[in-house]
Amino acid sequence: MLFTGTDSYIATSALQQAVNAAVILEKPLLIKGEPGTGKTLLAEELAKSLETELIQWHIKSTTKAQQGLYEYDAVSRLRDSQLGDPRVHDIKNYIKKGKLWQAFSAEKRPVLLIDEIDKADIEFPNDLLLELDKMEFHVYETGEQVKAAIRPIVIITSNNEKELPDAFLRRCFFHYIDFPSLDEMEQIIDVHFPNIQQRLVKEALEVFFKLRDIPGLKKKPSTSELLDWLKLLMADQIDPQVLQDKSHQGGLMPLFGALLKNEQDVSLVEKLAFMAKR
């Protein structure tokens, strides 16, 4: 198996090498990068290219590692016992399989996505060390030992909100997705909008990269936000020349809400446009 990207996902040679190295080493692939650079989409496209199941575990601040293995619903069992439900005699009726258990029991090698692991508690990665390393865990309520029949391909994403433990990092193959260059961005746009007017692409990319270069910008626009902006520009049939018109909307680009996501950045762009006019 060699991953080379897909028709709808442009993967750099470095990213392709990282995916293939992680598969060969049978280690989780830890992907970092700016939000909107396609970290989550990578797992989706990898599963699509392999024609296999994608099992997604989206992590929240309240997520516990145990939830990825299984959860035992003792409250439901107690209620059913009070109601005389015969199901209470089999404890397996009250055990809910987590995403890791689902991946371990898959008949065909799946892709397991652990998305935004840095959102969870600092101990979360450490609590999964053994399970991701040995690909097995113990179910205490039933005495069952769950072991992966086929080792899943594990993709773990992080937005760098907090540092991950060294012991966890040692067990991963790491890759940082750099923000796309101008040429790479043109390829990405061509994949999503093959019939787009090239002059619009040229003017939009110039505005986009200038915007990202503004010092003090609180949130730089991402690739996904650029694609949303282009979609709106095409839908409204915006003349490419308008994108360079500094007098438009106080110096703001048309449909700026697709790129600028807070009032501080809007004010900053307006202020810079006003100062440039003077």
Coordinates of C-alpha atoms in Angstrom, one line a residue:
M1 CA 0.0 0.0 0.0
L2 CA 1.3 3.4 -1.0
F3 CA -0.6 6.6 -0.3
T4 CA -0.1 9.2 -3.0
G5 CA -3.1 11.5 -2.3
T6 CA -6.4 11.4 -4.1
D7 CA -8.3 13.2 -6.8
S8 CA -9.8 15.5 -4.2
Y9 CA -6.8 15.8 -1.8
I10 CA -3.4 17.2 -2.7
A11 CA -0.8 15.6 -0.5
T12 CA 2.8 16.9 -0.7
S13 CA 5.6 14.3 -1.1
A14 CA 6.6 14.8 2.5
L15 CA 3.1 14.1 3.7
Q16 CA 2.9 11.0 1.5
Q17 CA 6.2 9.7 2.9
A18 CA 4.9 10.3 6.5
V19 CA 1.7 8.3 5.9
N20 CA 3.6 5.5 4.3
A21 CA 6.3 5.4 6.9
A22 CA 3.7 5.2 9.7
V23 CA 1.9 2.4 8.0
I24 CA 5.2 0.4 7.5
L25 CA 6.3 1.0 11.1
E26 CA 2.8 0.3 12.4
K27 CA 2.9 3.4 14.5
P28 CA 0.2 6.1 15.0
L29 CA 0.8 9.1 12.7
L30 CA 0.7 12.3 14.6
I31 CA -0.3 15.2 12.4
K32 CA 0.1 18.8 13.4
G33 CA -0.5 22.1 11.5
E34 CA -2.6 25.2 11.4
P35 CA -6.4 24.7 11.6
G36 CA -7.8 24.3 8.1
T37 CA -4.7 22.6 6.6
G38 CA -6.5 19.3 6.0
K39 CA -5.4 17.2 9.0
T40 CA -8.8 15.6 9.5
L41 CA -9.5 15.4 5.8
L42 CA -6.3 13.3 5.4
A43 CA -7.8 10.4 7.4
E44 CA -11.0 10.6 5.4
E45 CA -9.1 10.6 2.1
L46 CA -6.7 7.8 3.2
A47 CA -9.7 5.6 4.1
K48 CA -11.3 6.4 0.8
S49 CA -8.1 5.6 -1.2
L50 CA -7.8 2.2 0.7
E51 CA -11.6 1.6 0.3
T52 CA -11.8 0.8 3.9
E53 CA -13.8 2.0 7.0
L54 CA -13.0 5.3 8.7
I55 CA -13.7 5.2 12.4
Q56 CA -13.7 8.8 13.8
W57 CA -13.1 9.7 17.5
H58 CA -13.5 13.4 17.9
I59 CA -12.0 14.5 21.2
K60 CA -13.5 17.1 23.5
S61 CA -12.3 18.7 26.7
T62 CA -14.4 16.2 28.7
T63 CA -13.4 13.1 26.8
K64 CA -11.8 10.3 28.8
A65 CA -9.5 7.6 27.4
Q66 CA -11.7 4.9 28.8
Q67 CA -14.5 6.0 26.5
G68 CA -12.4 5.0 23.5
L69 CA -12.3 1.4 24.9
Y70 CA -15.7 0.8 26.3
E71 CA -18.3 2.2 28.8
Y72 CA -20.2 0.2 31.3
D73 CA -23.7 1.5 32.0
A74 CA -24.3 0.4 35.6
V75 CA -27.2 2.8 36.0
S76 CA -29.2 1.1 33.3
R77 CA -28.4 -2.3 34.7
L78 CA -29.6 -1.3 38.1
R79 CA -32.8 0.2 36.7
D80 CA -33.5 -3.0 34.6
S81 CA -32.9 -5.2 37.7
Q82 CA -35.5 -3.2 39.6
L83 CA -38.0 -3.7 36.7
G84 CA -37.2 -7.4 36.5
D85 CA -35.7 -7.3 33.0
P86 CA -34.0 -10.6 32.1
R87 CA -31.2 -8.8 30.3
V88 CA -29.5 -8.0 33.6
H89 CA -28.2 -11.6 33.8
D90 CA -25.7 -10.8 31.0
I91 CA -23.4 -7.9 31.8
K92 CA -22.4 -7.6 28.1
N93 CA -25.8 -6.0 27.4
Y94 CA -24.6 -3.0 29.4
I95 CA -21.2 -2.5 27.8
K96 CA -20.9 0.0 24.9
K97 CA -18.0 -0.5 22.6
G98 CA -15.7 2.5 22.1
K99 CA -14.0 3.6 18.9
L100 CA -10.8 1.7 19.7
W101 CA -12.8 -1.5 20.3
Q102 CA -14.7 -0.9 17.0
A103 CA -11.3 -0.5 15.2
F104 CA -9.8 -3.6 16.9
S105 CA -12.8 -5.8 15.9
A106 CA -12.9 -4.6 12.2
E107 CA -12.6 -7.4 9.6
K108 CA -10.7 -5.2 7.2
R109 CA -7.9 -3.0 8.3
P110 CA -9.6 0.3 9.1
V111 CA -8.4 3.9 9.5
L112 CA -8.9 5.1 13.1
L113 CA -8.9 8.9 13.4
I114 CA -8.3 10.4 16.9
D115 CA -9.1 14.0 16.1
E116 CA -7.7 17.0 18.1
I117 CA -6.1 15.0 20.9
D118 CA -4.8 18.2 22.5
K119 CA -8.3 19.2 23.5
A120 CA -8.4 16.6 26.2
D121 CA -6.9 16.5 29.6
I122 CA -3.1 16.4 29.7
E123 CA -3.2 12.8 31.0
F124 CA -5.4 11.6 28.1
P125 CA -2.5 10.6 25.8
N126 CA -0.7 8.7 28.5
D127 CA -3.8 6.8 29.4
L128 CA -3.8 5.4 25.8
L129 CA -0.1 4.4 25.7
L130 CA -0.5 0.7 26.3
E131 CA -3.6 0.3 24.1
L132 CA -2.1 2.0 21.1
D133 CA 1.2 0.2 21.6
K134 CA 0.0 -3.3 22.2
M135 CA -3.3 -2.9 20.4
E136 CA -5.2 -4.7 23.1
F137 CA -7.0 -4.0 26.4
H138 CA -8.8 -5.8 29.2
V139 CA -12.5 -5.6 29.9
Y140 CA -12.7 -5.9 33.7
E141 CA -16.5 -6.4 34.0
T142 CA -16.4 -9.5 31.7
G143 CA -12.8 -10.7 32.0
E144 CA -12.5 -10.4 28.3
Q145 CA -9.2 -9.5 26.6
V146 CA -9.8 -7.5 23.4
K147 CA -7.0 -7.7 20.9
A148 CA -6.9 -6.2 17.4
A149 CA -7.2 -8.9 14.8
I150 CA -5.8 -6.5 12.2
R151 CA -3.7 -3.5 13.4
P152 CA -5.6 -0.4 12.4
I153 CA -4.0 2.6 10.7
V154 CA -4.1 5.3 13.4
I155 CA -4.1 9.0 12.5
I156 CA -3.9 11.5 15.4
T157 CA -4.4 15.2 14.9
S158 CA -3.3 18.1 17.1
N159 CA -3.7 21.9 16.9
N160 CA -0.9 22.4 19.3
E161 CA -3.2 23.8 22.0
K162 CA -1.0 21.9 24.6
E163 CA 2.2 19.9 24.7
L164 CA 1.9 16.1 24.4
P165 CA 3.8 13.9 26.8
D166 CA 7.2 12.6 25.6
A167 CA 6.3 9.0 26.2
F168 CA 3.3 9.4 23.8
L169 CA 5.4 11.2 21.2
R170 CA 8.0 8.4 21.2
R171 CA 5.3 6.0 20.0
C172 CA 4.2 8.1 17.1
F173 CA 5.5 9.0 13.7
F174 CA 5.3 12.8 13.5
H175 CA 4.5 15.2 10.6
Y176 CA 3.8 18.9 10.5
I177 CA 1.7 20.1 7.6
D178 CA 3.2 23.3 6.4
F179 CA 0.8 26.0 5.1
P180 CA 0.5 25.5 1.3
S181 CA 2.7 27.6 -0.9
L182 CA 1.2 29.7 -3.7
D183 CA 1.7 27.0 -6.3
E184 CA 0.3 24.3 -3.9
M185 CA -2.7 26.5 -3.2
E186 CA -3.3 26.9 -6.9
Q187 CA -3.4 23.1 -7.2
I188 CA -5.8 22.8 -4.3
I189 CA -8.1 25.4 -5.9
D190 CA -8.0 23.6 -9.2
V191 CA -9.1 20.4 -7.6
H192 CA -12.1 22.0 -5.9
F193 CA -13.0 24.5 -8.7
P194 CA -11.7 23.2 -12.0
N195 CA -13.6 25.7 -14.1
I196 CA -12.8 28.8 -12.0
Q197 CA -11.7 32.0 -13.8
Q198 CA -7.9 32.2 -13.5
R199 CA -7.9 36.0 -13.1
L200 CA -10.1 35.6 -10.1
V201 CA -7.8 33.0 -8.6
K202 CA -4.7 35.3 -9.2
E203 CA -6.4 38.3 -7.6
A204 CA -7.9 36.3 -4.7
L205 CA -4.6 34.6 -3.8
E206 CA -2.8 37.9 -3.8
V207 CA -5.4 39.4 -1.4
F208 CA -5.4 36.2 0.7
F209 CA -1.6 35.9 1.2
K210 CA -1.3 39.7 1.9
L211 CA -4.0 39.3 4.5
R212 CA -2.1 36.4 6.2
D213 CA 1.1 38.5 6.2
I214 CA -0.5 41.3 8.2
P215 CA 1.4 41.6 11.6
G216 CA -0.9 41.4 14.6
L217 CA -3.7 39.5 12.9
K218 CA -5.4 37.5 15.6
K219 CA -6.6 34.6 13.3
K220 CA -5.0 34.0 10.0
P221 CA -7.4 32.7 7.3
S222 CA -6.9 29.1 6.5
T223 CA -7.2 27.0 3.3
S224 CA -10.8 26.0 4.0
E225 CA -11.7 29.6 4.5
L226 CA -10.1 30.6 1.2
L227 CA -12.1 27.9 -0.6
D228 CA -15.3 29.2 1.1
W229 CA -14.5 32.7 0.0
L230 CA -13.8 31.7 -3.6
K231 CA -17.1 29.8 -3.7
L232 CA -18.9 33.0 -2.6
L233 CA -17.1 35.2 -5.1
M234 CA -18.1 32.9 -7.9
A235 CA -21.7 32.6 -6.7
D236 CA -22.0 36.5 -6.5
Q237 CA -20.1 36.9 -9.8
I238 CA -17.7 39.3 -8.2
D239 CA -15.4 41.1 -10.7
P240 CA -11.8 40.2 -9.9
Q241 CA -10.8 43.9 -10.2
V242 CA -13.0 44.7 -7.2
L243 CA -10.7 42.6 -5.0
Q244 CA -7.9 45.1 -5.4
D245 CA -10.2 48.2 -4.9
K246 CA -8.9 49.7 -1.6
S247 CA -12.0 52.0 -1.4
H248 CA -14.4 49.1 -1.3
Q249 CA -16.1 48.8 2.1
G250 CA -13.5 50.8 3.9
G251 CA -10.6 48.7 2.6
L252 CA -12.2 45.4 3.3
M253 CA -12.4 42.7 0.6
P254 CA -15.9 41.6 -0.7
L255 CA -17.6 39.0 1.5
F256 CA -14.8 39.5 4.1
G257 CA -16.7 37.5 6.7
A258 CA -15.5 34.3 5.0
L259 CA -11.8 35.3 5.8
L260 CA -12.0 37.5 8.9
K261 CA -13.6 35.9 11.9
N262 CA -13.4 38.5 14.7
E263 CA -14.0 42.2 15.1
Q264 CA -10.3 43.0 16.1
D265 CA -9.0 41.7 12.7
V266 CA -11.7 43.6 10.8
S267 CA -10.8 46.8 12.6
L268 CA -7.1 46.2 11.9
V269 CA -7.6 45.7 8.2
E270 CA -9.8 48.8 8.0
K271 CA -7.2 50.8 9.9
L272 CA -4.4 49.7 7.7
A273 CA -6.4 50.6 4.6
F274 CA -7.2 54.0 6.0
M275 CA -3.5 54.6 6.7
A276 CA -2.5 53.5 3.3
K277 CA -4.9 56.0 1.7
R278 CA -3.3 58.8 3.7

